[in-house]
PDB file of C-alpha atoms in Angstrom:
ATOM      1  CA  UNK A   1     -68.165 -60.819   7.561  1.00  0.00           C
ATOM      2  CA  UNK A   2     -69.579 -61.253  11.048  1.00  0.00           C
ATOM      3  CA  UNK A   3     -67.407 -60.100  13.918  1.00  0.00           C
ATOM      4  CA  UNK A   4     -69.856 -61.048  16.667  1.00  0.00           C
ATOM      5  CA  UNK A   5     -68.026 -63.556  18.844  1.00  0.00           C
ATOM      6  CA  UNK A   6     -65.729 -66.417  17.882  1.00  0.00           C
ATOM      7  CA  UNK A   7     -64.144 -66.094  14.445  1.00  0.00           C
ATOM      8  CA  UNK A   8     -63.878 -69.861  14.405  1.00  0.00           C
ATOM      9  CA  UNK A   9     -64.001 -72.494  17.150  1.00  0.00           C
ATOM     10  CA  UNK A  10     -60.804 -72.827  19.217  1.00  0.00           C
ATOM     11  CA  UNK A  11     -58.363 -75.143  17.517  1.00  0.00           C
ATOM     12  CA  UNK A  12     -57.482 -78.554  18.891  1.00  0.00           C
ATOM     13  CA  UNK A  13     -54.258 -77.035  20.170  1.00  0.00           C
ATOM     14  CA  UNK A  14     -56.137 -74.251  21.975  1.00  0.00           C
ATOM     15  CA  UNK A  15     -58.612 -76.745  23.439  1.00  0.00           C
ATOM     16  CA  UNK A  16     -55.768 -78.884  24.759  1.00  0.00           C
ATOM     17  CA  UNK A  17     -53.986 -75.848  26.166  1.00  0.00           C
ATOM     18  CA  UNK A  18     -57.169 -74.837  28.004  1.00  0.00           C
ATOM     19  CA  UNK A  19     -57.199 -78.280  29.617  1.00  0.00           C
ATOM     20  CA  UNK A  20     -53.517 -77.827  30.478  1.00  0.00           C
ATOM     21  CA  UNK A  21     -54.344 -74.459  31.997  1.00  0.00           C
ATOM     22  CA  UNK A  22     -57.007 -75.946  34.264  1.00  0.00           C
ATOM     23  CA  UNK A  23     -54.557 -78.675  35.301  1.00  0.00           C
ATOM     24  CA  UNK A  24     -51.910 -76.062  36.086  1.00  0.00           C
ATOM     25  CA  UNK A  25     -54.442 -74.042  38.107  1.00  0.00           C
ATOM     26  CA  UNK A  26     -55.301 -77.170  40.089  1.00  0.00           C
ATOM     27  CA  UNK A  27     -51.624 -77.825  40.781  1.00  0.00           C
ATOM     28  CA  UNK A  28     -51.173 -74.173  41.769  1.00  0.00           C
ATOM     29  CA  UNK A  29     -53.944 -74.362  44.349  1.00  0.00           C
ATOM     30  CA  UNK A  30     -52.642 -77.666  45.685  1.00  0.00           C
ATOM     31  CA  UNK A  31     -49.205 -76.083  46.061  1.00  0.00           C
ATOM     32  CA  UNK A  32     -50.755 -73.170  47.941  1.00  0.00           C
ATOM     33  CA  UNK A  33     -52.539 -75.540  50.311  1.00  0.00           C
ATOM     34  CA  UNK A  34     -49.459 -77.659  50.958  1.00  0.00           C
ATOM     35  CA  UNK A  35     -46.597 -75.169  50.748  1.00  0.00           C
ATOM     36  CA  UNK A  36     -47.494 -71.817  52.228  1.00  0.00           C
ATOM     37  CA  UNK A  37     -50.989 -70.689  51.275  1.00  0.00           C
ATOM     38  CA  UNK A  38     -52.180 -67.593  49.433  1.00  0.00           C
ATOM     39  CA  UNK A  39     -50.126 -64.387  49.343  1.00  0.00           C
ATOM     40  CA  UNK A  40     -50.728 -62.245  52.433  1.00  0.00           C
ATOM     41  CA  UNK A  41     -51.121 -58.876  50.732  1.00  0.00           C
ATOM     42  CA  UNK A  42     -52.172 -55.857  52.778  1.00  0.00           C
ATOM     43  CA  UNK A  43     -52.927 -52.233  52.057  1.00  0.00           C
ATOM     44  CA  UNK A  44     -50.607 -49.818  50.326  1.00  0.00           C
ATOM     45  CA  UNK A  45     -46.860 -49.906  49.844  1.00  0.00           C
ATOM     46  CA  UNK A  46     -46.043 -51.431  53.227  1.00  0.00           C
ATOM     47  CA  UNK A  47     -48.538 -54.218  52.670  1.00  0.00           C
ATOM     48  CA  UNK A  48     -46.992 -55.149  49.324  1.00  0.00           C
ATOM     49  CA  UNK A  49     -50.029 -54.044  47.326  1.00  0.00           C
ATOM     50  CA  UNK A  50     -48.563 -50.993  45.571  1.00  0.00           C
ATOM     51  CA  UNK A  51     -45.223 -50.134  44.038  1.00  0.00           C
ATOM     52  CA  UNK A  52     -43.266 -47.677  46.181  1.00  0.00           C
ATOM     53  CA  UNK A  53     -42.270 -45.464  43.251  1.00  0.00           C
ATOM     54  CA  UNK A  54     -45.295 -45.449  40.920  1.00  0.00           C
ATOM     55  CA  UNK A  55     -48.042 -46.426  43.379  1.00  0.00           C
ATOM     56  CA  UNK A  56     -49.226 -48.857  40.683  1.00  0.00           C
ATOM     57  CA  UNK A  57     -50.337 -52.401  41.601  1.00  0.00           C
ATOM     58  CA  UNK A  58     -47.390 -54.551  42.585  1.00  0.00           C
ATOM     59  CA  UNK A  59     -46.697 -58.002  41.169  1.00  0.00           C
ATOM     60  CA  UNK A  60     -47.023 -60.936  43.563  1.00  0.00           C
ATOM     61  CA  UNK A  61     -43.762 -62.765  44.222  1.00  0.00           C
ATOM     62  CA  UNK A  62     -45.069 -66.314  44.535  1.00  0.00           C
ATOM     63  CA  UNK A  63     -41.552 -67.592  45.175  1.00  0.00           C
ATOM     64  CA  UNK A  64     -41.582 -65.570  48.402  1.00  0.00           C
ATOM     65  CA  UNK A  65     -44.320 -67.930  49.616  1.00  0.00           C
ATOM     66  CA  UNK A  66     -42.375 -71.066  48.702  1.00  0.00           C
ATOM     67  CA  UNK A  67     -40.395 -72.491  45.765  1.00  0.00           C
ATOM     68  CA  UNK A  68     -43.248 -74.921  45.104  1.00  0.00           C
ATOM     69  CA  UNK A  69     -45.878 -72.180  44.830  1.00  0.00           C
ATOM     70  CA  UNK A  70     -43.570 -70.087  42.670  1.00  0.00           C
ATOM     71  CA  UNK A  71     -42.935 -72.963  40.277  1.00  0.00           C
ATOM     72  CA  UNK A  72     -46.659 -73.745  40.062  1.00  0.00           C
ATOM     73  CA  UNK A  73     -47.421 -70.083  39.258  1.00  0.00           C
ATOM     74  CA  UNK A  74     -44.741 -70.112  36.567  1.00  0.00           C
ATOM     75  CA  UNK A  75     -46.417 -73.119  34.955  1.00  0.00           C
ATOM     76  CA  UNK A  76     -49.735 -71.233  34.795  1.00  0.00           C
ATOM     77  CA  UNK A  77     -47.956 -68.309  33.125  1.00  0.00           C
ATOM     78  CA  UNK A  78     -46.171 -70.618  30.701  1.00  0.00           C
ATOM     79  CA  UNK A  79     -49.475 -72.067  29.497  1.00  0.00           C
ATOM     80  CA  UNK A  80     -50.900 -68.553  29.172  1.00  0.00           C
ATOM     81  CA  UNK A  81     -47.978 -67.604  26.936  1.00  0.00           C
ATOM     82  CA  UNK A  82     -48.751 -70.579  24.678  1.00  0.00           C
ATOM     83  CA  UNK A  83     -52.452 -69.737  24.588  1.00  0.00           C
ATOM     84  CA  UNK A  84     -51.611 -66.261  23.322  1.00  0.00           C
ATOM     85  CA  UNK A  85     -50.351 -67.813  20.085  1.00  0.00           C
ATOM     86  CA  UNK A  86     -53.595 -69.643  19.336  1.00  0.00           C
ATOM     87  CA  UNK A  87     -56.311 -67.167  20.342  1.00  0.00           C
ATOM     88  CA  UNK A  88     -59.304 -67.660  17.997  1.00  0.00           C
ATOM     89  CA  UNK A  89     -60.359 -63.994  17.947  1.00  0.00           C
ATOM     90  CA  UNK A  90     -58.410 -61.440  15.908  1.00  0.00           C
ATOM     91  CA  UNK A  91     -60.210 -58.405  17.332  1.00  0.00           C
ATOM     92  CA  UNK A  92     -61.213 -58.985  20.970  1.00  0.00           C
ATOM     93  CA  UNK A  93     -62.269 -55.341  21.433  1.00  0.00           C
ATOM     94  CA  UNK A  94     -64.703 -55.333  18.504  1.00  0.00           C
ATOM     95  CA  UNK A  95     -68.136 -53.851  19.322  1.00  0.00           C
ATOM     96  CA  UNK A  96     -66.932 -52.627  22.717  1.00  0.00           C
ATOM     97  CA  UNK A  97     -68.995 -49.486  23.366  1.00  0.00           C
ATOM     98  CA  UNK A  98     -71.448 -50.164  20.515  1.00  0.00           C
ATOM     99  CA  UNK A  99     -75.047 -49.396  21.515  1.00  0.00           C
ATOM    100  CA  UNK A 100     -76.249 -51.449  18.548  1.00  0.00           C
ATOM    101  CA  UNK A 101     -73.913 -54.450  18.582  1.00  0.00           C
ATOM    102  CA  UNK A 102     -72.454 -54.387  22.105  1.00  0.00           C
ATOM    103  CA  UNK A 103     -74.191 -57.619  23.106  1.00  0.00           C
ATOM    104  CA  UNK A 104     -72.229 -59.320  20.314  1.00  0.00           C
ATOM    105  CA  UNK A 105     -68.876 -58.050  21.618  1.00  0.00           C
ATOM    106  CA  UNK A 106     -66.441 -60.880  22.402  1.00  0.00           C
ATOM    107  CA  UNK A 107     -65.611 -59.300  25.791  1.00  0.00           C
ATOM    108  CA  UNK A 108     -69.230 -58.835  26.860  1.00  0.00           C
ATOM    109  CA  UNK A 109     -70.525 -60.487  30.034  1.00  0.00           C
ATOM    110  CA  UNK A 110     -69.258 -61.653  33.440  1.00  0.00           C
ATOM    111  CA  UNK A 111     -65.743 -63.018  33.986  1.00  0.00           C
ATOM    112  CA  UNK A 112     -64.651 -64.658  37.234  1.00  0.00           C
ATOM    113  CA  UNK A 113     -61.052 -64.485  38.417  1.00  0.00           C
ATOM    114  CA  UNK A 114     -59.066 -67.719  38.227  1.00  0.00           C
ATOM    115  CA  UNK A 115     -55.502 -66.474  38.678  1.00  0.00           C
ATOM    116  CA  UNK A 116     -53.563 -63.235  38.774  1.00  0.00           C
ATOM    117  CA  UNK A 117     -50.111 -61.866  39.468  1.00  0.00           C
ATOM    118  CA  UNK A 118     -51.592 -58.524  40.614  1.00  0.00           C
ATOM    119  CA  UNK A 119     -51.186 -57.871  44.327  1.00  0.00           C
ATOM    120  CA  UNK A 120     -54.207 -55.571  44.531  1.00  0.00           C
ATOM    121  CA  UNK A 121     -56.458 -58.382  43.248  1.00  0.00           C
ATOM    122  CA  UNK A 122     -54.998 -61.080  45.535  1.00  0.00           C
ATOM    123  CA  UNK A 123     -56.816 -61.763  48.791  1.00  0.00           C
ATOM    124  CA  UNK A 124     -56.201 -64.027  51.780  1.00  0.00           C
ATOM    125  CA  UNK A 125     -58.009 -64.646  55.049  1.00  0.00           C
ATOM    126  CA  UNK A 126     -54.639 -64.310  56.795  1.00  0.00           C
ATOM    127  CA  UNK A 127     -54.252 -60.694  55.678  1.00  0.00           C
ATOM    128  CA  UNK A 128     -55.732 -57.534  57.180  1.00  0.00           C
ATOM    129  CA  UNK A 129     -57.844 -57.023  54.055  1.00  0.00           C
ATOM    130  CA  UNK A 130     -59.384 -60.467  54.481  1.00  0.00           C
ATOM    131  CA  UNK A 131     -60.389 -63.047  51.915  1.00  0.00           C
ATOM    132  CA  UNK A 132     -62.502 -62.107  48.910  1.00  0.00           C
ATOM    133  CA  UNK A 133     -63.688 -63.290  45.527  1.00  0.00           C
ATOM    134  CA  UNK A 134     -63.289 -61.058  42.494  1.00  0.00           C
ATOM    135  CA  UNK A 135     -65.053 -60.900  39.172  1.00  0.00           C
ATOM    136  CA  UNK A 136     -65.228 -58.549  36.236  1.00  0.00           C
ATOM    137  CA  UNK A 137     -68.469 -57.699  34.419  1.00  0.00           C
ATOM    138  CA  UNK A 138     -68.240 -56.155  30.953  1.00  0.00           C
ATOM    139  CA  UNK A 139     -71.224 -54.173  29.695  1.00  0.00           C
ATOM    140  CA  UNK A 140     -70.077 -53.686  26.125  1.00  0.00           C
ATOM    141  CA  UNK A 141     -73.229 -51.778  25.133  1.00  0.00           C
ATOM    142  CA  UNK A 142     -72.425 -49.008  27.628  1.00  0.00           C
ATOM    143  CA  UNK A 143     -68.667 -49.412  27.260  1.00  0.00           C
ATOM    144  CA  UNK A 144     -68.247 -50.033  30.979  1.00  0.00           C
ATOM    145  CA  UNK A 145     -66.515 -52.617  33.128  1.00  0.00           C
ATOM    146  CA  UNK A 146     -67.412 -53.254  36.764  1.00  0.00           C
ATOM    147  CA  UNK A 147     -64.846 -54.880  39.025  1.00  0.00           C
ATOM    148  CA  UNK A 148     -66.751 -56.652  41.799  1.00  0.00           C
ATOM    149  CA  UNK A 149     -64.999 -57.670  45.017  1.00  0.00           C
ATOM    150  CA  UNK A 150     -67.034 -59.670  47.539  1.00  0.00           C
ATOM    151  CA  UNK A 151     -65.305 -59.837  50.923  1.00  0.00           C
ATOM    152  CA  UNK A 152     -65.784 -63.089  52.835  1.00  0.00           C
ATOM    153  CA  UNK A 153     -67.271 -63.516  56.289  1.00  0.00           C
ATOM    154  CA  UNK A 154     -64.513 -63.861  58.885  1.00  0.00           C
ATOM    155  CA  UNK A 155     -63.725 -67.176  60.570  1.00  0.00           C
ATOM    156  CA  UNK A 156     -65.439 -65.986  63.754  1.00  0.00           C
ATOM    157  CA  UNK A 157     -68.678 -65.420  61.832  1.00  0.00           C
ATOM    158  CA  UNK A 158     -68.541 -61.612  61.827  1.00  0.00           C
ATOM    159  CA  UNK A 159     -69.020 -59.582  58.676  1.00  0.00           C
ATOM    160  CA  UNK A 160     -66.226 -57.333  57.365  1.00  0.00           C
ATOM    161  CA  UNK A 161     -66.795 -53.587  57.495  1.00  0.00           C
ATOM    162  CA  UNK A 162     -66.577 -53.440  53.720  1.00  0.00           C
ATOM    163  CA  UNK A 163     -68.777 -56.262  52.431  1.00  0.00           C
ATOM    164  CA  UNK A 164     -68.629 -55.505  48.720  1.00  0.00           C
ATOM    165  CA  UNK A 165     -66.834 -53.049  46.482  1.00  0.00           C
ATOM    166  CA  UNK A 166     -67.872 -52.351  42.906  1.00  0.00           C
ATOM    167  CA  UNK A 167     -65.508 -50.209  40.855  1.00  0.00           C
ATOM    168  CA  UNK A 168     -67.086 -48.899  37.648  1.00  0.00           C
ATOM    169  CA  UNK A 169     -64.715 -48.168  34.773  1.00  0.00           C
ATOM    170  CA  UNK A 170     -65.143 -46.614  31.356  1.00  0.00           C
ATOM    171  CA  UNK A 171     -63.689 -49.018  28.788  1.00  0.00           C
ATOM    172  CA  UNK A 172     -62.584 -47.846  25.346  1.00  0.00           C
ATOM    173  CA  UNK A 173     -61.065 -49.886  22.519  1.00  0.00           C
ATOM    174  CA  UNK A 174     -57.665 -48.376  21.717  1.00  0.00           C
ATOM    175  CA  UNK A 175     -56.702 -51.100  19.272  1.00  0.00           C
ATOM    176  CA  UNK A 176     -57.963 -54.539  18.220  1.00  0.00           C
ATOM    177  CA  UNK A 177     -56.500 -55.976  21.437  1.00  0.00           C
ATOM    178  CA  UNK A 178     -56.048 -53.040  23.856  1.00  0.00           C
ATOM    179  CA  UNK A 179     -58.702 -51.639  26.212  1.00  0.00           C
ATOM    180  CA  UNK A 180     -58.107 -48.231  27.814  1.00  0.00           C
ATOM    181  CA  UNK A 181     -59.581 -47.809  31.304  1.00  0.00           C
ATOM    182  CA  UNK A 182     -60.894 -44.672  32.968  1.00  0.00           C
ATOM    183  CA  UNK A 183     -62.025 -45.208  36.567  1.00  0.00           C
ATOM    184  CA  UNK A 184     -65.385 -43.489  37.157  1.00  0.00           C
ATOM    185  CA  UNK A 185     -66.754 -44.297  40.609  1.00  0.00           C
ATOM    186  CA  UNK A 186     -67.014 -46.965  43.270  1.00  0.00           C
ATOM    187  CA  UNK A 187     -70.035 -48.388  45.078  1.00  0.00           C
ATOM    188  CA  UNK A 188     -69.207 -49.553  48.596  1.00  0.00           C
ATOM    189  CA  UNK A 189     -71.537 -51.830  50.573  1.00  0.00           C
ATOM    190  CA  UNK A 190     -70.844 -51.387  54.300  1.00  0.00           C
ATOM    191  CA  UNK A 191     -71.859 -53.297  57.401  1.00  0.00           C
ATOM    192  CA  UNK A 192     -70.658 -50.452  59.662  1.00  0.00           C
ATOM    193  CA  UNK A 193     -70.119 -46.756  59.210  1.00  0.00           C
ATOM    194  CA  UNK A 194     -67.283 -45.165  61.196  1.00  0.00           C
ATOM    195  CA  UNK A 195     -67.517 -48.096  63.637  1.00  0.00           C
ATOM    196  CA  UNK A 196     -71.262 -47.585  64.202  1.00  0.00           C
ATOM    197  CA  UNK A 197     -73.111 -50.881  63.653  1.00  0.00           C
ATOM    198  CA  UNK A 198     -75.979 -50.980  61.154  1.00  0.00           C
ATOM    199  CA  UNK A 199     -77.787 -53.856  62.920  1.00  0.00           C
ATOM    200  CA  UNK A 200     -77.917 -56.211  59.983  1.00  0.00           C
ATOM    201  CA  UNK A 201     -78.655 -53.563  57.397  1.00  0.00           C
ATOM    202  CA  UNK A 202     -76.290 -52.543  54.628  1.00  0.00           C
ATOM    203  CA  UNK A 203     -75.245 -49.003  53.773  1.00  0.00           C
ATOM    204  CA  UNK A 204     -74.492 -48.287  50.116  1.00  0.00           C
ATOM    205  CA  UNK A 205     -72.312 -45.327  49.249  1.00  0.00           C
ATOM    206  CA  UNK A 206     -71.198 -44.041  45.856  1.00  0.00           C
ATOM    207  CA  UNK A 207     -67.774 -42.417  45.679  1.00  0.00           C
ATOM    208  CA  UNK A 208     -66.083 -40.774  42.659  1.00  0.00           C
ATOM    209  CA  UNK A 209     -62.815 -42.453  41.770  1.00  0.00           C
ATOM    210  CA  UNK A 210     -60.371 -39.900  40.275  1.00  0.00           C
ATOM    211  CA  UNK A 211     -57.694 -42.485  39.506  1.00  0.00           C
ATOM    212  CA  UNK A 212     -56.889 -46.190  39.725  1.00  0.00           C
ATOM    213  CA  UNK A 213     -56.908 -46.254  43.528  1.00  0.00           C
ATOM    214  CA  UNK A 214     -59.540 -48.644  44.867  1.00  0.00           C
ATOM    215  CA  UNK A 215     -57.146 -49.053  47.777  1.00  0.00           C
ATOM    216  CA  UNK A 216     -57.968 -45.537  48.942  1.00  0.00           C
ATOM    217  CA  UNK A 217     -61.609 -46.486  49.285  1.00  0.00           C
ATOM    218  CA  UNK A 218     -60.940 -49.775  51.059  1.00  0.00           C
ATOM    219  CA  UNK A 219     -58.620 -48.046  53.506  1.00  0.00           C
ATOM    220  CA  UNK A 220     -61.101 -45.234  54.150  1.00  0.00           C
ATOM    221  CA  UNK A 221     -63.929 -47.539  55.136  1.00  0.00           C
ATOM    222  CA  UNK A 222     -61.898 -50.003  57.172  1.00  0.00           C
ATOM    223  CA  UNK A 223     -59.958 -47.118  58.765  1.00  0.00           C
ATOM    224  CA  UNK A 224     -56.936 -49.282  59.285  1.00  0.00           C
ATOM    225  CA  UNK A 225     -54.122 -47.378  57.648  1.00  0.00           C
ATOM    226  CA  UNK A 226     -53.390 -43.949  56.275  1.00  0.00           C
ATOM    227  CA  UNK A 227     -52.774 -44.485  52.567  1.00  0.00           C
ATOM    228  CA  UNK A 228     -49.866 -43.037  50.657  1.00  0.00           C
ATOM    229  CA  UNK A 229     -47.954 -39.819  51.157  1.00  0.00           C
ATOM    230  CA  UNK A 230     -48.547 -36.195  50.317  1.00  0.00           C
ATOM    231  CA  UNK A 231     -47.470 -35.517  46.754  1.00  0.00           C
ATOM    232  CA  UNK A 232     -47.330 -39.184  45.829  1.00  0.00           C
ATOM    233  CA  UNK A 233     -46.942 -39.908  42.143  1.00  0.00           C
ATOM    234  CA  UNK A 234     -50.095 -40.760  40.232  1.00  0.00           C
ATOM    235  CA  UNK A 235     -50.662 -44.126  38.616  1.00  0.00           C
ATOM    236  CA  UNK A 236     -50.028 -44.204  34.843  1.00  0.00           C
ATOM    237  CA  UNK A 237     -53.033 -44.449  32.515  1.00  0.00           C
ATOM    238  CA  UNK A 238     -54.637 -47.833  32.956  1.00  0.00           C
ATOM    239  CA  UNK A 239     -55.207 -50.356  30.177  1.00  0.00           C
ATOM    240  CA  UNK A 240     -55.056 -54.046  29.433  1.00  0.00           C
ATOM    241  CA  UNK A 241     -54.117 -56.079  26.378  1.00  0.00           C
ATOM    242  CA  UNK A 242     -56.152 -59.180  25.573  1.00  0.00           C
ATOM    243  CA  UNK A 243     -53.824 -62.128  25.062  1.00  0.00           C
ATOM    244  CA  UNK A 244     -56.375 -64.907  24.615  1.00  0.00           C
ATOM    245  CA  UNK A 245     -60.152 -64.832  24.286  1.00  0.00           C
ATOM    246  CA  UNK A 246     -62.924 -67.241  23.455  1.00  0.00           C
ATOM    247  CA  UNK A 247     -66.439 -67.687  24.820  1.00  0.00           C
ATOM    248  CA  UNK A 248     -65.140 -69.360  28.020  1.00  0.00           C
ATOM    249  CA  UNK A 249     -61.636 -68.091  28.767  1.00  0.00           C
ATOM    250  CA  UNK A 250     -60.004 -64.681  28.843  1.00  0.00           C
ATOM    251  CA  UNK A 251     -56.345 -63.929  29.532  1.00  0.00           C
ATOM    252  CA  UNK A 252     -55.141 -60.341  29.617  1.00  0.00           C
ATOM    253  CA  UNK A 253     -52.083 -58.347  30.667  1.00  0.00           C
ATOM    254  CA  UNK A 254     -52.281 -54.930  32.308  1.00  0.00           C
ATOM    255  CA  UNK A 255     -50.053 -51.923  31.778  1.00  0.00           C
ATOM    256  CA  UNK A 256     -48.233 -52.926  34.967  1.00  0.00           C
ATOM    257  CA  UNK A 257     -47.371 -56.295  33.337  1.00  0.00           C
ATOM    258  CA  UNK A 258     -49.781 -58.227  35.555  1.00  0.00           C
ATOM    259  CA  UNK A 259     -51.559 -61.264  34.150  1.00  0.00           C
ATOM    260  CA  UNK A 260     -55.237 -61.990  34.767  1.00  0.00           C
ATOM    261  CA  UNK A 261     -56.854 -65.330  33.939  1.00  0.00           C
ATOM    262  CA  UNK A 262     -60.649 -65.217  33.965  1.00  0.00           C
ATOM    263  CA  UNK A 263     -63.427 -67.586  33.023  1.00  0.00           C
ATOM    264  CA  UNK A 264     -67.100 -67.266  32.181  1.00  0.00           C
ATOM    265  CA  UNK A 265     -69.366 -68.715  34.902  1.00  0.00           C
ATOM    266  CA  UNK A 266     -70.827 -70.949  32.185  1.00  0.00           C
ATOM    267  CA  UNK A 267     -67.474 -72.687  31.591  1.00  0.00           C
ATOM    268  CA  UNK A 268     -68.408 -76.087  32.995  1.00  0.00           C
ATOM    269  CA  UNK A 269     -64.852 -77.458  33.064  1.00  0.00           C
ATOM    270  CA  UNK A 270     -63.768 -74.585  35.336  1.00  0.00           C
ATOM    271  CA  UNK A 271     -66.791 -74.653  37.664  1.00  0.00           C
ATOM    272  CA  UNK A 272     -64.781 -76.125  40.560  1.00  0.00           C
ATOM    273  CA  UNK A 273     -62.689 -72.953  40.668  1.00  0.00           C
ATOM    274  CA  UNK A 274     -65.733 -70.705  40.995  1.00  0.00           C
ATOM    275  CA  UNK A 275     -67.056 -72.245  44.224  1.00  0.00           C
TER     276      UNK A 275
END
């Protein structure tokens, strides 16, 4: 038996639900445009990014933006729950970390963010952090995942201090559907260093990441806030469970109960969301 990618093509029900998901994502973005915009998440606990007790990523309260945005987000989550029941792959983590068969792993490759309930992955131009696009690149041969955050140019045309952040993570299959995460290091691409301009050049720094705290790195380089408190509790071990997976769409839930909806850049039907 081959376990390379899709066990069988997505069923008619799954195909229809994927269309419903794209429709719900369209309605969600329309609701954001018309009824309050994107969540304005800022650094740390005060900014709504991290839970005050655990320091883990907080869930976005879309109803705090408006009832319309909250209802639209709920519809996205409802479709995700239905997709979970018709996922065409029994073992999404198969071949993850395999030097021989990693390229055949169902999770392998780039995945662009379409929707999330995680505050630390939600960006807005109206926040101090600024707007950004996020994607997730799985190198199943090496058993590594790279979270890539590209921060947008500001409305006045100036570049953010932190232009790009890549967080490299060791990924290990804990079960047929669960991936354990061990944060290794971050690569920060800077346009300034301690407020000194680089005159169009970029400075690349590599920083060890001892725990799931990319916020610490963002805060350090923007020098906007002092993160956390002395003796703060550490974040629990990180993982995610794959809820739905095919060769175009991935839906997973983290240990903090946050949902991520991601699509392959080659998914033509979702291309409008990647622009």
